[in-house]
Amino acid sequence: MDFIRGEQAATSVTRAPSLPVYTQEEVTKHSSIDNGVWVTYKGSVYDITEFVAIHPGGDKILLAAGGALEPFWALYAVHGQDHVLDILSEYKVGILQPEDCKKQEMANPADPYSTDPPRHPALVVNSSKPFNGETPPSLLTDSYITPSALFFKRNHLPVPQVDPAKYKLQLEGLPEGTVSLTLDDLKSRFPKHTVTATLQCAGNRRSDMNKIKQVKGLNWGVGAIGNATWSGARLRDVLSFYGFGPEVAAKARHVQFEGLDQDTTGTPYAASIPLSKAVSEEGDVLLAYEMNGEDLPADHGYPVRVVVPGIVGARNVKWLGKIVVSEEESKSHWQQNDYKGFSPGTDWDTVDFKSAPAIQELPVQSAITWPEEGSTVDHSMKEVTLKGYAWSGGGREVVRVDVSLDGGKTWHVAELQNSETGQKPGPPPPPGRAWAWKLWEITIPLPEGAQELELVCKAVDSSYNSQPDTVSPIWNLRGVLSTAWHRVKVKVE
Ligand code: MTE
């Protein structure tokens, strides 16, 4: 490999004198002729024309054509990995003229993540820039309400700095034309509504799919899920106040949301939900400004986020900047070309994102949080206690959790907890509005002479949906909707 990593890149000038030296102007020119794509990185020049078609992030790579990769890679730090640098090295064609190198260094912005908030050290970090961290399993079911600091954080971009005094929420697609609301408007004009709802990332438990065959995405364990109380204005109240009625309903089908977090091109994170969910009295969709009784934390969307109970995390847009009532779904990458499910037989060469609907309601899910994989159960205790969570999308209530110690040959029914007070069970949620998870627990006698146990859990929801027993039949290239029976192996000593 002639590619020299990181800060050492400049020394490649002396180590590889045979490579031609290009000016920035020449690099840009090469990118505009013959559909070539040339880029620079840390003083080297690359002709990545052939790589564009196989770039895992799609066409976005073209945004860097003719210029430096650094500003883009600063946003998507996943590129800093050795294997990415190895791939890039294969396309090296020259050296960037030193003066242009210096100019680039001066022009490159500071670390866009430098203003991200501090995070709790207990979070298991899956990527630091953007920040993605999950709750460790042992803490996940300690309390029915997940403390905000320990709640999983899933960011695609730097956390935007929003001044609450200057915050404006734009509303489009209603008879009143474009409306702009302040934070105070939202708090004072509409009744405050509180909902306890579980938020789960589509990629929760993706690591189980990776064990079958590598998928693309963050390697989440069982902790990309949490349960919080959210307070704010009901979206339906806000839409009605600004003129939503039968006239709009006759045409519109979706409600789109845009975040204030943007990539280098100014494109915001965005997603949409069906209009029927947004305006339903039973839908409980909130423009939330509080989480667990306090202002939303910066990582969770301060000052306002959408909370769409029962719907995949990706549509719960944080740092909300704009709402559009529309005939169309959001055009965003995350609505159109991500967060969709495919057949196990679909690969990156054959996938057609247009052929699959965007994930909205999530399927039934459960996981064991205690004991943890690879731990040891004390034989002298004669019994073992298991803990976990169970939840289903679309407001479907979890009605049962089955637990096995022998890989699914024999089963026991766990006790369910669905309230903050630890009541087992607490009062049932209104039918079709079971937005919050149930924690479960069970103590089972240890089987005679067992040296190893394969703990399994599976949940059943109010529509009698259950989880598939194995991962292979639901494996998909993005590793979403990973809901097979959760299996944990422990030793008995
Ligand atoms: N909203 C914005 N503006 N930007 C984001 O990156 N991530 C989405 C969603 N809303 C995201 C966003 C995804 S994929 C998930 S799973 C949830 O936020 C995570 O919410 P949390 O970080 O509050 O747990």
Short mmCIF file of C-alpha atoms and ligand atoms in Angstrom, two decimals:
data_model
loop_
_atom_site.label_atom_id
_atom_site.label_comp_id
_atom_site.label_asym_id
_atom_site.label_seq_id
_atom_site.Cartn_x
_atom_site.Cartn_y
_atom_site.Cartn_z
CA MET A 1 0.00 0.00 0.00
CA ASP A 2 1.51 3.33 -0.91
CA PHE A 3 -1.14 5.27 1.01
CA ILE A 4 0.24 6.81 4.19
CA ARG A 5 -2.38 7.23 6.88
CA GLY A 6 -3.44 10.31 8.82
CA GLU A 7 -1.06 13.17 9.53
CA GLN A 8 1.80 11.29 7.91
CA ALA A 9 0.20 11.71 4.51
CA ALA A 10 2.31 14.75 3.65
CA THR A 11 5.48 12.65 3.89
CA SER A 12 4.19 10.56 1.00
CA VAL A 13 5.61 13.30 -1.25
CA THR A 14 9.12 12.12 -0.47
CA ARG A 15 8.31 8.42 -0.31
CA ALA A 16 6.58 8.25 -3.67
CA PRO A 17 8.36 10.78 -5.87
CA SER A 18 7.11 9.12 -9.04
CA LEU A 19 3.52 10.26 -8.46
CA PRO A 20 2.55 13.42 -10.37
CA VAL A 21 1.81 16.62 -8.46
CA TYR A 22 -1.57 18.26 -9.23
CA THR A 23 -2.93 21.69 -8.45
CA GLN A 24 -6.39 22.07 -6.96
CA GLU A 25 -7.51 23.55 -10.26
CA GLU A 26 -6.39 20.41 -12.11
CA VAL A 27 -8.21 18.16 -9.65
CA THR A 28 -11.42 20.13 -10.16
CA LYS A 29 -10.94 20.02 -13.93
CA HIS A 30 -10.53 16.23 -13.93
CA SER A 31 -13.83 15.97 -12.13
CA SER A 32 -15.67 17.96 -14.74
CA ILE A 33 -14.44 16.07 -17.83
CA ASP A 34 -15.53 12.58 -18.90
CA ASN A 35 -17.65 12.18 -15.77
CA GLY A 36 -14.49 11.57 -13.78
CA VAL A 37 -14.56 11.93 -10.02
CA TRP A 38 -11.35 13.16 -8.43
CA VAL A 39 -10.96 14.08 -4.77
CA THR A 40 -8.19 15.01 -2.38
CA TYR A 41 -7.48 13.78 1.13
CA LYS A 42 -4.64 14.86 3.41
CA GLY A 43 -2.41 16.03 0.58
CA SER A 44 -3.01 13.15 -1.84
CA VAL A 45 -5.12 13.03 -5.00
CA TYR A 46 -7.47 10.16 -5.82
CA ASP A 47 -9.37 9.20 -8.95
CA ILE A 48 -12.41 7.49 -7.44
CA THR A 49 -14.49 7.40 -10.64
CA GLU A 50 -14.87 3.62 -10.49
CA PHE A 51 -15.62 3.57 -6.79
CA VAL A 52 -18.69 5.83 -7.01
CA ALA A 53 -21.02 3.02 -8.06
CA ILE A 54 -20.08 0.88 -5.05
CA HIS A 55 -19.92 3.63 -2.42
CA PRO A 56 -22.08 2.33 0.49
CA GLY A 57 -23.39 5.86 1.10
CA GLY A 58 -24.62 6.18 -2.51
CA ASP A 59 -24.39 9.30 -4.65
CA LYS A 60 -23.56 11.54 -1.69
CA ILE A 61 -19.90 10.93 -2.53
CA LEU A 62 -20.36 13.13 -5.61
CA LEU A 63 -20.73 16.15 -3.33
CA ALA A 64 -16.98 15.94 -2.71
CA ALA A 65 -16.10 15.66 -6.43
CA GLY A 66 -13.23 17.94 -7.41
CA GLY A 67 -12.51 18.94 -3.81
CA ALA A 68 -11.45 17.75 -0.39
CA LEU A 69 -12.95 14.77 1.43
CA GLU A 70 -12.11 16.20 4.87
CA PRO A 71 -15.28 18.31 5.45
CA PHE A 72 -17.47 15.30 4.59
CA TRP A 73 -15.48 12.81 6.60
CA ALA A 74 -15.55 15.18 9.56
CA LEU A 75 -19.33 14.73 9.52
CA TYR A 76 -19.24 10.98 8.98
CA ALA A 77 -16.35 9.84 11.14
CA VAL A 78 -16.96 6.21 10.16
CA HIS A 79 -14.66 6.97 7.23
CA GLY A 80 -11.66 7.29 9.54
CA GLN A 81 -11.43 3.49 9.82
CA ASP A 82 -8.44 1.58 8.48
CA HIS A 83 -10.41 -0.42 5.93
CA VAL A 84 -11.86 2.78 4.41
CA LEU A 85 -8.39 4.29 4.14
CA ASP A 86 -7.17 1.06 2.54
CA ILE A 87 -9.92 1.24 -0.08
CA LEU A 88 -9.08 4.88 -0.79
CA SER A 89 -5.38 4.07 -1.19
CA GLU A 90 -6.19 1.90 -4.20
CA TYR A 91 -7.36 4.97 -6.11
CA LYS A 92 -4.37 7.24 -5.42
CA VAL A 93 -3.12 8.97 -8.56
CA GLY A 94 -1.01 11.85 -7.31
CA ILE A 95 -0.01 14.46 -4.78
CA LEU A 96 -1.72 17.79 -4.17
CA GLN A 97 0.53 20.83 -4.64
CA PRO A 98 1.70 21.98 -1.14
CA GLU A 99 0.30 25.54 -1.50
CA ASP A 100 -3.16 24.15 -2.29
CA CYS A 101 -2.81 21.77 0.65
CA LYS A 102 -2.26 24.73 2.96
CA LYS A 103 -5.22 26.60 1.47
CA GLN A 104 -7.43 23.57 2.13
CA GLU A 105 -6.29 23.29 5.74
CA MET A 106 -7.19 26.96 6.30
CA ALA A 107 -10.60 26.54 4.64
CA ASN A 108 -11.63 23.35 6.41
CA PRO A 109 -14.05 24.03 9.23
CA ALA A 110 -13.29 23.13 12.82
CA ASP A 111 -14.64 19.84 14.14
CA PRO A 112 -18.43 20.15 13.60
CA TYR A 113 -18.94 17.95 16.68
CA SER A 114 -17.00 20.22 19.05
CA THR A 115 -20.24 21.67 20.47
CA ASP A 116 -21.93 18.30 21.05
CA PRO A 117 -23.12 17.93 24.67
CA PRO A 118 -21.33 15.77 27.28
CA ARG A 119 -22.69 12.21 27.58
CA HIS A 120 -23.06 9.75 30.43
CA PRO A 121 -20.01 7.47 30.66
CA ALA A 122 -22.20 4.37 31.10
CA LEU A 123 -23.51 4.58 27.53
CA VAL A 124 -22.05 1.99 25.18
CA VAL A 125 -20.68 4.08 22.33
CA ASN A 126 -21.24 2.72 18.82
CA SER A 127 -19.90 5.81 17.08
CA SER A 128 -18.68 9.08 18.55
CA LYS A 129 -19.04 11.40 15.52
CA PRO A 130 -21.99 11.44 15.02
CA PHE A 131 -22.73 10.28 18.53
CA ASN A 132 -24.55 6.98 18.83
CA GLY A 133 -24.69 5.31 22.20
CA GLU A 134 -26.94 2.70 23.81
CA THR A 135 -27.97 1.83 27.35
CA PRO A 136 -26.03 -1.15 28.75
CA PRO A 137 -28.39 -4.15 29.19
CA SER A 138 -27.82 -4.36 32.96
CA LEU A 139 -29.13 -0.78 33.41
CA LEU A 140 -31.86 -0.90 30.79
CA THR A 141 -34.51 -2.56 32.92
CA ASP A 142 -33.50 -1.06 36.28
CA SER A 143 -36.41 1.35 35.99
CA TYR A 144 -39.63 1.43 34.01
CA ILE A 145 -38.81 5.00 32.91
CA THR A 146 -35.36 5.20 31.35
CA PRO A 147 -33.40 8.13 32.84
CA SER A 148 -32.73 10.66 30.07
CA ALA A 149 -28.95 10.52 30.55
CA LEU A 150 -28.98 6.76 29.98
CA PHE A 151 -31.55 6.79 27.16
CA PHE A 152 -30.00 5.66 23.86
CA LYS A 153 -28.91 8.46 21.56
CA ARG A 154 -29.08 8.08 17.80
CA ASN A 155 -27.70 11.06 15.86
CA HIS A 156 -26.90 11.22 12.15
CA LEU A 157 -25.23 14.63 12.32
CA PRO A 158 -23.79 17.10 14.85
CA VAL A 159 -26.22 18.26 17.55
CA PRO A 160 -27.45 21.71 16.45
CA GLN A 161 -27.12 24.64 18.85
CA VAL A 162 -30.59 26.14 19.20
CA ASP A 163 -31.28 29.39 21.05
CA PRO A 164 -34.76 28.91 22.59
CA ALA A 165 -35.46 32.65 22.40
CA LYS A 166 -34.87 32.64 18.64
CA TYR A 167 -36.40 29.22 17.95
CA LYS A 168 -38.98 29.19 15.14
CA LEU A 169 -41.05 26.23 14.02
CA GLN A 170 -42.34 26.61 10.47
CA LEU A 171 -45.64 25.08 9.43
CA GLU A 172 -46.53 24.60 5.74
CA GLY A 173 -49.35 23.07 3.71
CA LEU A 174 -52.31 24.51 5.62
CA PRO A 175 -54.89 27.09 4.46
CA GLU A 176 -53.20 29.79 6.55
CA GLY A 177 -50.07 29.53 4.35
CA THR A 178 -46.67 29.38 6.02
CA VAL A 179 -46.95 29.88 9.77
CA SER A 180 -44.08 30.44 12.17
CA LEU A 181 -44.39 29.46 15.84
CA THR A 182 -42.11 30.33 18.74
CA LEU A 183 -41.42 27.99 21.64
CA ASP A 184 -43.62 30.20 23.76
CA ASP A 185 -46.49 29.91 21.23
CA LEU A 186 -46.26 26.15 21.44
CA LYS A 187 -46.28 26.16 25.23
CA SER A 188 -48.94 28.83 25.76
CA ARG A 189 -51.45 28.27 22.94
CA PHE A 190 -51.91 24.53 23.26
CA PRO A 191 -52.74 22.27 26.20
CA LYS A 192 -49.76 20.31 27.54
CA HIS A 193 -50.25 16.62 26.95
CA THR A 194 -48.09 13.88 28.49
CA VAL A 195 -47.53 10.42 27.03
CA THR A 196 -45.33 7.58 28.26
CA ALA A 197 -43.89 6.03 25.13
CA THR A 198 -41.12 3.69 24.14
CA LEU A 199 -38.78 4.75 21.37
CA GLN A 200 -36.92 2.05 19.49
CA CYS A 201 -34.40 2.41 16.69
CA ALA A 202 -35.06 0.25 13.61
CA GLY A 203 -31.52 -1.06 14.06
CA ASN A 204 -31.98 -2.25 17.66
CA ARG A 205 -30.41 -5.75 18.01
CA ARG A 206 -28.69 -5.40 14.62
CA SER A 207 -25.67 -7.19 16.12
CA ASP A 208 -27.69 -10.45 15.99
CA MET A 209 -27.98 -10.07 12.22
CA ASN A 210 -24.25 -9.37 11.92
CA LYS A 211 -23.59 -12.80 13.45
CA ILE A 212 -25.35 -14.39 10.46
CA LYS A 213 -23.85 -12.23 7.72
CA GLN A 214 -22.36 -8.73 7.82
CA VAL A 215 -24.94 -5.94 7.45
CA LYS A 216 -24.46 -2.22 6.95
CA GLY A 217 -25.10 -0.06 10.00
CA LEU A 218 -24.23 0.59 13.63
CA ASN A 219 -23.72 -2.60 15.60
CA TRP A 220 -26.50 -2.04 18.16
CA GLY A 221 -27.04 -4.56 20.94
CA VAL A 222 -30.35 -4.71 22.82
CA GLY A 223 -30.11 -1.13 24.14
CA ALA A 224 -31.26 1.04 21.20
CA ILE A 225 -34.61 1.33 22.97
CA GLY A 226 -35.88 3.31 25.94
CA ASN A 227 -39.08 4.36 27.65
CA ALA A 228 -39.75 7.97 28.69
CA THR A 229 -42.54 10.38 29.53
CA TRP A 230 -42.84 13.04 26.87
CA SER A 231 -44.80 16.28 27.24
CA GLY A 232 -45.76 18.89 24.70
CA ALA A 233 -48.50 20.07 22.38
CA ARG A 234 -50.49 17.51 20.42
CA LEU A 235 -49.64 17.77 16.74
CA ARG A 236 -53.34 17.48 15.88
CA ASP A 237 -54.16 20.49 18.08
CA VAL A 238 -51.51 22.59 16.35
CA LEU A 239 -52.62 21.52 12.86
CA SER A 240 -56.30 22.19 13.66
CA PHE A 241 -55.49 25.60 15.12
CA TYR A 242 -53.86 26.61 11.84
CA GLY A 243 -56.72 25.46 9.66
CA PHE A 244 -56.40 21.72 9.13
CA GLY A 245 -59.83 20.37 8.17
CA PRO A 246 -61.68 18.21 5.64
CA GLU A 247 -60.42 20.31 2.73
CA VAL A 248 -56.77 19.60 3.49
CA ALA A 249 -57.54 16.02 4.54
CA ALA A 250 -59.11 15.35 1.13
CA LYS A 251 -55.74 15.91 -0.56
CA ALA A 252 -52.92 15.45 1.95
CA ARG A 253 -51.60 12.01 2.89
CA HIS A 254 -48.43 12.65 4.88
CA VAL A 255 -46.92 14.98 7.44
CA GLN A 256 -43.24 15.70 6.86
CA PHE A 257 -40.78 16.82 9.51
CA GLU A 258 -37.42 18.51 9.08
CA GLY A 259 -34.75 18.77 11.74
CA LEU A 260 -32.38 21.69 12.30
CA ASP A 261 -29.37 19.38 12.02
CA GLN A 262 -27.85 19.68 8.57
CA ASP A 263 -25.09 18.09 6.54
CA THR A 264 -22.38 20.07 4.72
CA THR A 265 -24.76 20.85 1.86
CA GLY A 266 -27.42 22.26 4.18
CA THR A 267 -29.66 19.21 3.81
CA PRO A 268 -31.52 18.57 7.08
CA TYR A 269 -32.41 15.23 8.67
CA ALA A 270 -36.04 14.66 7.66
CA ALA A 271 -38.78 12.03 7.73
CA SER A 272 -42.56 11.74 7.48
CA ILE A 273 -45.52 9.86 8.92
CA PRO A 274 -48.97 9.12 7.50
CA LEU A 275 -51.42 11.99 7.98
CA SER A 276 -53.94 9.61 9.57
CA LYS A 277 -51.53 8.96 12.46
CA ALA A 278 -50.63 12.65 12.79
CA VAL A 279 -54.22 13.88 13.22
CA SER A 280 -55.81 10.94 15.01
CA GLU A 281 -57.13 11.68 18.48
CA GLU A 282 -55.88 8.25 19.54
CA GLY A 283 -52.51 8.71 17.81
CA ASP A 284 -51.03 10.82 20.63
CA VAL A 285 -48.43 12.44 18.34
CA LEU A 286 -46.66 15.19 20.25
CA LEU A 287 -44.52 18.19 19.53
CA ALA A 288 -42.63 17.44 22.72
CA TYR A 289 -40.61 20.00 24.67
CA GLU A 290 -40.13 17.89 27.80
CA MET A 291 -38.65 14.46 28.45
CA ASN A 292 -39.11 12.86 31.87
CA GLY A 293 -40.46 16.12 33.33
CA GLU A 294 -37.57 18.36 32.19
CA ASP A 295 -36.67 20.37 29.10
CA LEU A 296 -35.61 18.00 26.32
CA PRO A 297 -31.87 17.29 26.63
CA ALA A 298 -29.73 18.54 23.72
CA ASP A 299 -29.17 15.01 22.40
CA HIS A 300 -32.89 14.26 22.38
CA GLY A 301 -33.98 17.24 20.30
CA TYR A 302 -33.93 20.44 22.39
CA PRO A 303 -36.05 22.50 22.25
CA VAL A 304 -38.76 20.54 20.32
CA ARG A 305 -39.00 17.06 18.80
CA VAL A 306 -41.78 14.98 17.35
CA VAL A 307 -42.81 11.96 19.40
CA VAL A 308 -44.79 9.48 17.32
CA PRO A 309 -45.81 6.71 19.72
CA GLY A 310 -45.72 3.21 18.27
CA ILE A 311 -43.68 4.29 15.25
CA VAL A 312 -40.01 3.59 14.48
CA GLY A 313 -37.50 5.98 16.09
CA ALA A 314 -36.41 7.40 12.72
CA ARG A 315 -39.70 9.30 12.28
CA ASN A 316 -39.46 10.93 15.72
CA VAL A 317 -37.60 13.93 14.30
CA LYS A 318 -35.48 15.87 16.80
CA TRP A 319 -34.60 19.61 16.79
CA LEU A 320 -37.77 20.13 14.79
CA GLY A 321 -37.54 23.06 12.38
CA LYS A 322 -40.34 22.49 9.90
CA ILE A 323 -43.64 20.62 9.50
CA VAL A 324 -45.18 20.19 6.06
CA VAL A 325 -48.65 18.73 5.47
CA SER A 326 -48.30 17.16 2.04
CA GLU A 327 -49.57 14.78 -0.60
CA GLU A 328 -46.13 13.20 -0.58
CA GLU A 329 -43.82 11.40 1.79
CA SER A 330 -40.62 13.16 2.82
CA LYS A 331 -38.08 13.06 -0.01
CA SER A 332 -35.24 12.64 2.47
CA HIS A 333 -32.60 9.96 2.18
CA TRP A 334 -33.78 8.49 5.50
CA GLN A 335 -37.37 8.12 4.29
CA GLN A 336 -36.62 6.96 0.74
CA ASN A 337 -33.30 5.11 0.80
CA ASP A 338 -32.90 3.89 4.34
CA TYR A 339 -35.04 2.43 7.15
CA LYS A 340 -36.76 -0.05 4.85
CA GLY A 341 -36.94 -3.84 5.09
CA PHE A 342 -35.93 -6.32 2.37
CA SER A 343 -35.79 -10.05 1.69
CA PRO A 344 -32.77 -12.01 2.97
CA GLY A 345 -32.07 -12.67 -0.72
CA THR A 346 -31.69 -8.98 -1.59
CA ASP A 347 -28.13 -7.69 -1.72
CA TRP A 348 -26.53 -4.32 -2.46
CA ASP A 349 -26.35 -5.16 -6.18
CA THR A 350 -30.05 -5.93 -6.47
CA VAL A 351 -31.69 -3.69 -3.88
CA ASP A 352 -34.30 -1.23 -5.16
CA PHE A 353 -35.26 1.08 -2.32
CA LYS A 354 -38.33 2.29 -4.22
CA SER A 355 -39.79 -1.22 -4.06
CA ALA A 356 -40.25 -1.24 -0.26
CA PRO A 357 -42.36 0.96 2.01
CA ALA A 358 -40.72 3.11 4.68
CA ILE A 359 -40.85 1.45 8.09
CA GLN A 360 -43.51 3.03 10.31
CA GLU A 361 -45.11 0.76 12.97
CA LEU A 362 -42.57 -1.65 14.42
CA PRO A 363 -43.12 -5.38 14.95
CA VAL A 364 -43.24 -7.05 18.37
CA GLN A 365 -39.89 -7.15 20.15
CA SER A 366 -38.42 -8.48 23.40
CA ALA A 367 -34.98 -9.03 24.88
CA ILE A 368 -33.27 -10.46 27.93
CA THR A 369 -31.29 -7.83 29.83
CA TRP A 370 -30.29 -10.04 32.76
CA PRO A 371 -28.27 -12.28 32.98
CA GLU A 372 -25.90 -11.10 30.27
CA GLU A 373 -24.37 -13.22 27.52
CA GLY A 374 -21.40 -15.27 28.75
CA SER A 375 -22.09 -14.67 32.46
CA THR A 376 -22.15 -17.37 35.11
CA VAL A 377 -25.16 -18.47 37.14
CA ASP A 378 -24.51 -19.70 40.68
CA HIS A 379 -25.53 -23.36 40.88
CA SER A 380 -25.99 -23.26 44.67
CA MET A 381 -28.84 -20.75 44.26
CA LYS A 382 -30.96 -23.56 42.75
CA GLU A 383 -32.85 -21.03 40.60
CA VAL A 384 -32.17 -18.28 38.11
CA THR A 385 -33.88 -14.90 37.72
CA LEU A 386 -34.25 -13.41 34.25
CA LYS A 387 -35.23 -9.83 33.40
CA GLY A 388 -36.01 -8.07 30.18
CA TYR A 389 -38.29 -5.81 28.19
CA ALA A 390 -41.05 -6.36 25.64
CA TRP A 391 -42.80 -3.92 23.35
CA SER A 392 -44.78 -3.81 20.12
CA GLY A 393 -45.38 -1.03 17.61
CA GLY A 394 -48.67 0.55 16.54
CA GLY A 395 -50.06 0.68 20.08
CA ARG A 396 -50.39 -3.12 20.26
CA GLU A 397 -50.07 -4.21 23.87
CA VAL A 398 -47.66 -6.98 24.86
CA VAL A 399 -49.91 -9.61 26.40
CA ARG A 400 -47.39 -12.34 27.21
CA VAL A 401 -43.67 -13.05 27.39
CA ASP A 402 -42.51 -16.67 27.13
CA VAL A 403 -39.14 -17.62 28.57
CA SER A 404 -37.08 -20.78 28.11
CA LEU A 405 -33.89 -22.03 29.77
CA ASP A 406 -33.27 -24.79 27.21
CA GLY A 407 -33.17 -23.00 23.87
CA GLY A 408 -36.95 -23.16 23.38
CA LYS A 409 -37.81 -26.79 24.24
CA THR A 410 -39.78 -25.90 27.38
CA TRP A 411 -41.41 -22.59 28.28
CA HIS A 412 -42.45 -20.48 31.28
CA VAL A 413 -44.60 -17.34 31.35
CA ALA A 414 -42.93 -14.22 32.78
CA GLU A 415 -44.51 -11.66 35.07
CA LEU A 416 -45.15 -8.31 33.36
CA GLN A 417 -44.69 -4.82 34.80
CA ASN A 418 -46.22 -1.87 33.05
CA SER A 419 -46.05 1.01 35.48
CA GLU A 420 -43.58 3.25 37.20
CA THR A 421 -44.66 2.08 40.64
CA GLY A 422 -43.56 -1.45 39.90
CA GLN A 423 -47.15 -2.71 40.14
CA LYS A 424 -47.42 -6.08 38.42
CA PRO A 425 -49.40 -5.64 36.30
CA GLY A 426 -50.35 -1.95 36.40
CA PRO A 427 -53.62 -0.63 34.93
CA PRO A 428 -53.95 -1.64 31.27
CA PRO A 429 -53.46 1.05 28.61
CA PRO A 430 -56.49 2.02 26.47
CA PRO A 431 -56.90 -0.54 23.65
CA GLY A 432 -54.69 0.30 20.68
CA ARG A 433 -52.72 2.86 22.66
CA ALA A 434 -50.13 0.71 24.43
CA TRP A 435 -47.22 3.02 23.66
CA ALA A 436 -44.96 1.99 26.52
CA TRP A 437 -42.94 -1.17 26.96
CA LYS A 438 -43.51 -3.80 29.62
CA LEU A 439 -40.65 -4.95 31.76
CA TRP A 440 -40.73 -8.62 32.66
CA GLU A 441 -39.14 -10.84 35.24
CA ILE A 442 -39.19 -14.51 36.08
CA THR A 443 -37.44 -16.84 38.51
CA ILE A 444 -37.12 -20.45 37.32
CA PRO A 445 -35.62 -23.50 39.11
CA LEU A 446 -32.29 -24.53 37.56
CA PRO A 447 -32.54 -27.81 35.63
CA GLU A 448 -30.73 -30.71 37.36
CA GLY A 449 -27.12 -31.06 36.28
CA ALA A 450 -27.21 -28.26 33.70
CA GLN A 451 -23.78 -26.78 32.98
CA GLU A 452 -24.88 -24.34 30.33
CA LEU A 453 -28.22 -22.70 29.66
CA GLU A 454 -29.58 -21.19 26.50
CA LEU A 455 -31.96 -18.52 27.76
CA VAL A 456 -34.64 -17.47 25.30
CA CYS A 457 -37.46 -14.93 25.39
CA LYS A 458 -40.24 -14.11 22.96
CA ALA A 459 -43.22 -11.80 23.30
CA VAL A 460 -46.77 -11.94 22.02
CA ASP A 461 -48.78 -8.78 21.35
CA SER A 462 -52.51 -8.07 21.41
CA SER A 463 -52.83 -9.03 17.71
CA TYR A 464 -51.19 -12.37 18.61
CA ASN A 465 -48.13 -11.44 16.61
CA SER A 466 -45.04 -13.21 17.89
CA GLN A 467 -41.33 -13.07 17.15
CA PRO A 468 -39.64 -15.36 14.59
CA ASP A 469 -37.51 -18.09 16.18
CA THR A 470 -34.33 -17.48 14.19
CA VAL A 471 -32.53 -14.58 12.55
CA SER A 472 -31.74 -16.03 9.08
CA PRO A 473 -35.26 -15.77 7.58
CA ILE A 474 -35.51 -12.08 8.56
CA TRP A 475 -31.89 -11.11 7.83
CA ASN A 476 -31.74 -8.03 5.61
CA LEU A 477 -28.88 -5.99 4.20
CA ARG A 478 -29.49 -2.97 6.46
CA GLY A 479 -29.95 -5.08 9.57
CA VAL A 480 -33.27 -3.48 10.53
CA LEU A 481 -36.26 -5.07 12.31
CA SER A 482 -34.09 -7.60 14.13
CA THR A 483 -36.75 -9.25 16.27
CA ALA A 484 -35.92 -12.96 16.39
CA TRP A 485 -36.23 -14.78 19.75
CA HIS A 486 -33.54 -13.29 21.94
CA ARG A 487 -31.03 -15.94 23.00
CA VAL A 488 -28.43 -15.59 25.74
CA LYS A 489 -25.96 -18.34 26.70
CA VAL A 490 -24.81 -18.56 30.33
CA LYS A 491 -22.73 -21.06 32.32
CA VAL A 492 -23.87 -22.75 35.53
CA GLU A 493 -21.10 -23.13 38.10
N1 MTE B 1 -33.97 13.57 14.24
C1 MTE B 1 -32.98 14.35 13.77
N2 MTE B 1 -33.24 15.63 13.53
N3 MTE B 1 -31.76 13.84 13.51
C2 MTE B 1 -31.46 12.52 13.73
O1 MTE B 1 -30.33 12.09 13.50
N4 MTE B 1 -32.35 10.32 14.40
C3 MTE B 1 -33.57 9.51 14.35
C4 MTE B 1 -34.65 10.14 15.23
N5 MTE B 1 -34.78 11.53 14.98
C5 MTE B 1 -32.50 11.67 14.19
C6 MTE B 1 -33.75 12.27 14.48
C7 MTE B 1 -33.40 8.14 14.76
S1 MTE B 1 -32.83 7.08 13.57
C8 MTE B 1 -33.81 7.67 15.98
S2 MTE B 1 -33.76 6.03 16.35
C9 MTE B 1 -34.30 8.56 17.01
O2 MTE B 1 -34.26 9.93 16.59
C10 MTE B 1 -33.46 8.45 18.26
O3 MTE B 1 -33.90 9.31 19.23
P1 MTE B 1 -33.05 9.57 20.53
O4 MTE B 1 -31.66 9.96 20.12
O5 MTE B 1 -33.77 10.63 21.28
O6 MTE B 1 -33.03 8.27 21.30
#
